[in-house]
Coordinates of C-alpha atoms in Angstrom, one line a residue:
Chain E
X1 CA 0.0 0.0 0.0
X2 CA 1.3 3.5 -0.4
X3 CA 1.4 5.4 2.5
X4 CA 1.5 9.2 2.8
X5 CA 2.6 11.4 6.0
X6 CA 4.7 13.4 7.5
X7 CA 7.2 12.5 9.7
X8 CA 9.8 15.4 12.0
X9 CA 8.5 18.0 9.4
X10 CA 9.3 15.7 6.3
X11 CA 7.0 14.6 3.9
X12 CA 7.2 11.0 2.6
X13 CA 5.2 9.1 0.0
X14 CA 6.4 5.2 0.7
X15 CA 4.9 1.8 -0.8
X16 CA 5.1 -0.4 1.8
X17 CA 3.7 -4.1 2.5
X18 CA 0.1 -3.8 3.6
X19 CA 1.2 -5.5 7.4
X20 CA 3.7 -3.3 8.3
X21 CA 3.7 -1.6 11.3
X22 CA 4.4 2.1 12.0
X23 CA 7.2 1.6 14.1
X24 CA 8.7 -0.7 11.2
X25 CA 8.0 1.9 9.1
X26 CA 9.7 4.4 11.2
X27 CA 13.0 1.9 12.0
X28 CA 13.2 0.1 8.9
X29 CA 11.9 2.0 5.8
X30 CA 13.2 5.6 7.2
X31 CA 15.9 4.6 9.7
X32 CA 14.6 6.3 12.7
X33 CA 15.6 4.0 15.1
X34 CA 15.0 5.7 18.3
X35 CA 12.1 4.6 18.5
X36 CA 12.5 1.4 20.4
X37 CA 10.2 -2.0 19.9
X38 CA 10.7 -3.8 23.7
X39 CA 7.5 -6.3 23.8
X40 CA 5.6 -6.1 20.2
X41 CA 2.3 -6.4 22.4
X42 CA 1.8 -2.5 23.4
X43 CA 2.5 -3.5 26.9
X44 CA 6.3 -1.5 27.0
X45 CA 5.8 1.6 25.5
X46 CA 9.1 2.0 23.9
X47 CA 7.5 2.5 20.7
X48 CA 5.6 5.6 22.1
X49 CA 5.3 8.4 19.1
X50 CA 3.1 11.4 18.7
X51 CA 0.6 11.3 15.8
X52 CA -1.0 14.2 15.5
X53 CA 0.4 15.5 18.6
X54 CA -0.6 13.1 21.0
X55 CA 1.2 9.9 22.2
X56 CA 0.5 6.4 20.6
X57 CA 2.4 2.9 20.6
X58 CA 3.6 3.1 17.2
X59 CA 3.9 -0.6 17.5
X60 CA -0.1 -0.9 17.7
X61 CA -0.6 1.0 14.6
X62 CA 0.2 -0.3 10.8
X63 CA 1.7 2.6 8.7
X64 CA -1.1 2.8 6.4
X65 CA -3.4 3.7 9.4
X66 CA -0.9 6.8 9.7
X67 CA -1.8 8.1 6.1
X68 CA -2.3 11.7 6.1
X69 CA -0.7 12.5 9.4
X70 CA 1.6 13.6 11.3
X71 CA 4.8 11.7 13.2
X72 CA 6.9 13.2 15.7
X73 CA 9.2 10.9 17.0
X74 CA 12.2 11.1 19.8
X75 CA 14.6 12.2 17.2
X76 CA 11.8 15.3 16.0
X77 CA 11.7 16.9 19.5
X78 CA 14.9 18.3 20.1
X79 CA 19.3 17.7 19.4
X80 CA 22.2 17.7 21.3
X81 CA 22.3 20.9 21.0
X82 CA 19.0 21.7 21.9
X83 CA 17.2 19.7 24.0
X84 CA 13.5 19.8 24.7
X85 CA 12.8 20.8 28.2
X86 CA 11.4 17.3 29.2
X87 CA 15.4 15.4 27.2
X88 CA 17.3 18.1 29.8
X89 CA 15.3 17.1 32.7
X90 CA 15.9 13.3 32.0
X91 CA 19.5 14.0 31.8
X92 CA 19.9 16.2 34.4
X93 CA 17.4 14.3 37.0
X94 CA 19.5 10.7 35.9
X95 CA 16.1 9.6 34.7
X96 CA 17.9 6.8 32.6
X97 CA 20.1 3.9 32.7
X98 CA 20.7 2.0 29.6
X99 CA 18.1 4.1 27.7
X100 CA 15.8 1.4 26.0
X101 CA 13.0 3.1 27.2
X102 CA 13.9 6.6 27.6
X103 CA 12.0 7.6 23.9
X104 CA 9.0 6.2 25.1
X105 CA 9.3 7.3 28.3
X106 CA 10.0 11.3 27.1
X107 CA 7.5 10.8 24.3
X108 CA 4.3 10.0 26.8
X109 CA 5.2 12.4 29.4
X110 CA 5.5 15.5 26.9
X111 CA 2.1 14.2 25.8
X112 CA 1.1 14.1 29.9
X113 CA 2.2 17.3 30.7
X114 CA 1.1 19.2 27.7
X115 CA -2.6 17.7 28.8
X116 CA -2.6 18.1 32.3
X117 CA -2.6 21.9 33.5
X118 CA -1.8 20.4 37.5
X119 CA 0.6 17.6 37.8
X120 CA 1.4 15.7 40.9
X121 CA 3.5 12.4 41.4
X122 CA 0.9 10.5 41.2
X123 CA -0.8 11.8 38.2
X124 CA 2.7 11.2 36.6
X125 CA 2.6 8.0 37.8
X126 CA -0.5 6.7 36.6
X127 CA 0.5 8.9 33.4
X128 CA 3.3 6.5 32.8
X129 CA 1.6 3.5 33.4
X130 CA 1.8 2.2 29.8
X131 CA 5.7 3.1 29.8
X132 CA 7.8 0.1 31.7
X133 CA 11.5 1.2 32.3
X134 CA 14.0 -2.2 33.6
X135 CA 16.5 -0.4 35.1
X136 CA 16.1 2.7 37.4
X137 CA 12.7 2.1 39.2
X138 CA 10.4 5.4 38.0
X139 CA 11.5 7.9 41.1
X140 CA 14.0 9.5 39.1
X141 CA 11.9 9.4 36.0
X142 CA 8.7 11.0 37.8
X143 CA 11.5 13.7 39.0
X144 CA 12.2 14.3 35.4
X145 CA 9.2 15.0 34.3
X146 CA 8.1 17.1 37.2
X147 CA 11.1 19.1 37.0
X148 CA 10.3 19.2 32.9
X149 CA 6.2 20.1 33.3
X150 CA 6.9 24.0 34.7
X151 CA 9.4 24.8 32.0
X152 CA 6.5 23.1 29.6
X153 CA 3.7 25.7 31.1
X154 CA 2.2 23.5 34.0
X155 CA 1.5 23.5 37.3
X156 CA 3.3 21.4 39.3
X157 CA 2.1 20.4 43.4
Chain I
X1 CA 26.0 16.8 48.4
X2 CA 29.0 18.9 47.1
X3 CA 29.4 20.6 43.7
X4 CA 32.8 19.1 42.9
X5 CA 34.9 15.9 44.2
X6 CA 33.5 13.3 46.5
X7 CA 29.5 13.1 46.4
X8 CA 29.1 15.3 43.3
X9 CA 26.4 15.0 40.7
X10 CA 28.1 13.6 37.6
X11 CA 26.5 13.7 34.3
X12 CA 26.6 10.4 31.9
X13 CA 28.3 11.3 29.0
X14 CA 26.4 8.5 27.0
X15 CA 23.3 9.7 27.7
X16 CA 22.8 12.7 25.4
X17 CA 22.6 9.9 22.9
X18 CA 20.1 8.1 24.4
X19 CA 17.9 11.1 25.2
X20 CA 17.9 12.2 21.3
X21 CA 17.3 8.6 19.7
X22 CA 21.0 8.4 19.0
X23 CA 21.9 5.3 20.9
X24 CA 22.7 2.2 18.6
X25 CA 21.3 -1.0 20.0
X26 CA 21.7 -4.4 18.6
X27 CA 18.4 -4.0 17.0
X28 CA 19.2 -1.1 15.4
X29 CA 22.1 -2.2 13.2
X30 CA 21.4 -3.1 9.3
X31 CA 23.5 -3.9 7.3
X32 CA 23.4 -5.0 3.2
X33 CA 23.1 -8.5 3.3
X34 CA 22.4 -9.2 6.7
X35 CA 21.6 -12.0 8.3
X36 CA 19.6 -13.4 11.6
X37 CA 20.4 -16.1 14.0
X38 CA 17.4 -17.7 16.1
X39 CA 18.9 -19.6 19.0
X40 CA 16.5 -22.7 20.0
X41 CA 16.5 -23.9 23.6
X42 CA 15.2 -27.5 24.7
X43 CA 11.7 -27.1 25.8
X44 CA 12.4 -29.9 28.3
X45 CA 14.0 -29.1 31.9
X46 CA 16.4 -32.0 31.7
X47 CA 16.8 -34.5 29.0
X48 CA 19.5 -36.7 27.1
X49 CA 19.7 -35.5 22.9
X50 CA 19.8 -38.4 21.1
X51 CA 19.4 -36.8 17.5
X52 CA 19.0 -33.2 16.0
X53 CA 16.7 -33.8 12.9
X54 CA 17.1 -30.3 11.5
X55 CA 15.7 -31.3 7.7
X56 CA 12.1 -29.6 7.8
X57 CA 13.9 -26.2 9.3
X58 CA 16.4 -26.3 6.6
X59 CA 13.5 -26.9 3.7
X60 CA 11.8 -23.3 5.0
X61 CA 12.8 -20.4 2.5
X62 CA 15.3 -18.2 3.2
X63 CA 17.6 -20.8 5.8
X64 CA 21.0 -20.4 5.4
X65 CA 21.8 -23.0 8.3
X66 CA 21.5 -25.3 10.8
X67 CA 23.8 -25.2 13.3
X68 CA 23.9 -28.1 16.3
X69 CA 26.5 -29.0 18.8
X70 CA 27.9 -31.6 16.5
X71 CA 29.0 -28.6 13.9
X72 CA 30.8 -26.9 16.8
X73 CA 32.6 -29.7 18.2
X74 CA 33.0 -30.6 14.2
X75 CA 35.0 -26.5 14.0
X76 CA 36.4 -27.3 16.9
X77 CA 34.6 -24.3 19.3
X78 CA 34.8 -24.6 22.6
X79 CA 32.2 -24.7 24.9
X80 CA 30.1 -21.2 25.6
X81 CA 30.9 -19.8 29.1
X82 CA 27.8 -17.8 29.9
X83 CA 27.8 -18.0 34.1
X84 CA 31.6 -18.2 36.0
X85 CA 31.8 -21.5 37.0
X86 CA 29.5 -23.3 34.6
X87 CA 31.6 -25.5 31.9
X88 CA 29.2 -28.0 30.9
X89 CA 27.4 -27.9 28.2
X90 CA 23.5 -26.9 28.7
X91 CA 20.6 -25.8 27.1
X92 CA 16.5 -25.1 28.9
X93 CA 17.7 -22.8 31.4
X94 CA 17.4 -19.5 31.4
X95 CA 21.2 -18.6 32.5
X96 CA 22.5 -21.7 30.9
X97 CA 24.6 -21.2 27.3
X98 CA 22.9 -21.0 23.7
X99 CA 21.5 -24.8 22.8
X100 CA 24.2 -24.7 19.5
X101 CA 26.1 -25.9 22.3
X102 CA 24.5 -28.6 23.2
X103 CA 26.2 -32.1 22.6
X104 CA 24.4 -35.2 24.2
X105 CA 22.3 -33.4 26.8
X106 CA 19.7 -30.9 28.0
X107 CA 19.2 -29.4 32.1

């Protein structure tokens, strides 16, 4: 099938088997591969995109239900050079180990904090739940993205 | 906690690339012509191997190989040290080496 979208501000026009996935879509056919596929069964996250703006398992998705729109993945949010806020505040709050699941992770709560005016831990915590991270336990990850949400415009208590 | 020396916040340096989608795991390697190894394990806790019969695998499009304990000991590898301590050749366990290296039992 031909699939049509936009993906980090790019337009592409790609003929691709009628099974494949978004996130092989993303890894395979455009090389993006920061986007991360840890369990294939939308139980990890690590596949966590934006489509349209707003956060989806890119594993859970075949590309041709992405026609017409558009991808932002971890690589489309920010570089070395410039971080996005919530990137800084996973570096800076050691949010991360061996970074499997750090794109998910920073994809979902950028979608969590631009939707939630008041934050608290444990609306970050049940924001995360579809986000599983094998190394650091989630304290310093919640700390990331409460450090991240005021710089974003939200409350934080 | 003190800004330099003893008990001071140190930054990762690797993870600036994992934070921008620049880290490069084993998954993410492709190369032109590449290849993929499946590693089977015994699905049985503890048994003896008294033949591999790897004919219908072999038949499926695409396999380039087989490969059994008998071609290791055959190219004269050694056996797989995957715990300190643990020489003998195993397959079905979790921490136990990959079954290739299996030659004339399973635990």
């Amino acid at each position: 099938v031909n699939v049509a979208l936009t993906v980090n501000g790019k337009a592409y026009a790609l003929d691709v088997a009628p099974n494949t996935l978004l996130v092989e879509l993303l890894r395979s056919h455009l090389g993006l591969t920061g986007t991360h596929v840890g369990c294939d069964t939308s139980q990890c996250g690590a596949c966590t995109v934006h489509l349209n703006g707003a956060s989806v398992k890119a594993c859970t998705l075949l590309a041709a239900q992405a026609e017409g729109t558009e991808i932002t993945t971890i690589e489309g949010i920010g570089t070395p050079d410039a971080l996005h806020p919530m990137q800084a505040a996973f570096r800076e709050c050691h949010a991360l180990q061996c970074g499997f699941c750090t794109p998910g992770m920073i994809m979902s709560a950028i979608d969590l904090v631009k939707n939630s005016p008041n934050l608290d831990e444990a609306a970050v915590r049940h924001g995360l739940e579809g986000n599983i991270c094998r190394c650091t336990g989630y304290h310093n990850i919640v700390r990331a993205v409460l450090t991240a949400a005021p710089e974003m415009g939200s409350r934080v208590s | 906690m003190s800004a330099t020396g003893i008990g001071a916040s140190v930054r990762r340096i690797e993870d600036v690339r994992f934070i921008t989608g620049r880290g490069r795991y084993t998954d993410d390697i492709e190369h032109a012509g590449q290849v993929y190894a499946v590693f089977l394990r015994s699905p049985y806790a503890r048994a003896r191997i008294a033949a591999v019969d790897s004919a219908a695998a072999l038949d499926v499009d695409g396999v380039l190989a087989v490969l059994t304990g008998r071609d290791m000991a055959g190219d004269g590898i050694g056996i797989f040290i995957s715990l300190p301590g643990n020489t003998k050749p195993s397959i079905g366990a979790s921490n136990s080496p990959p079954a290739p290296d299996a030659r004339g039992s399973a635990r």
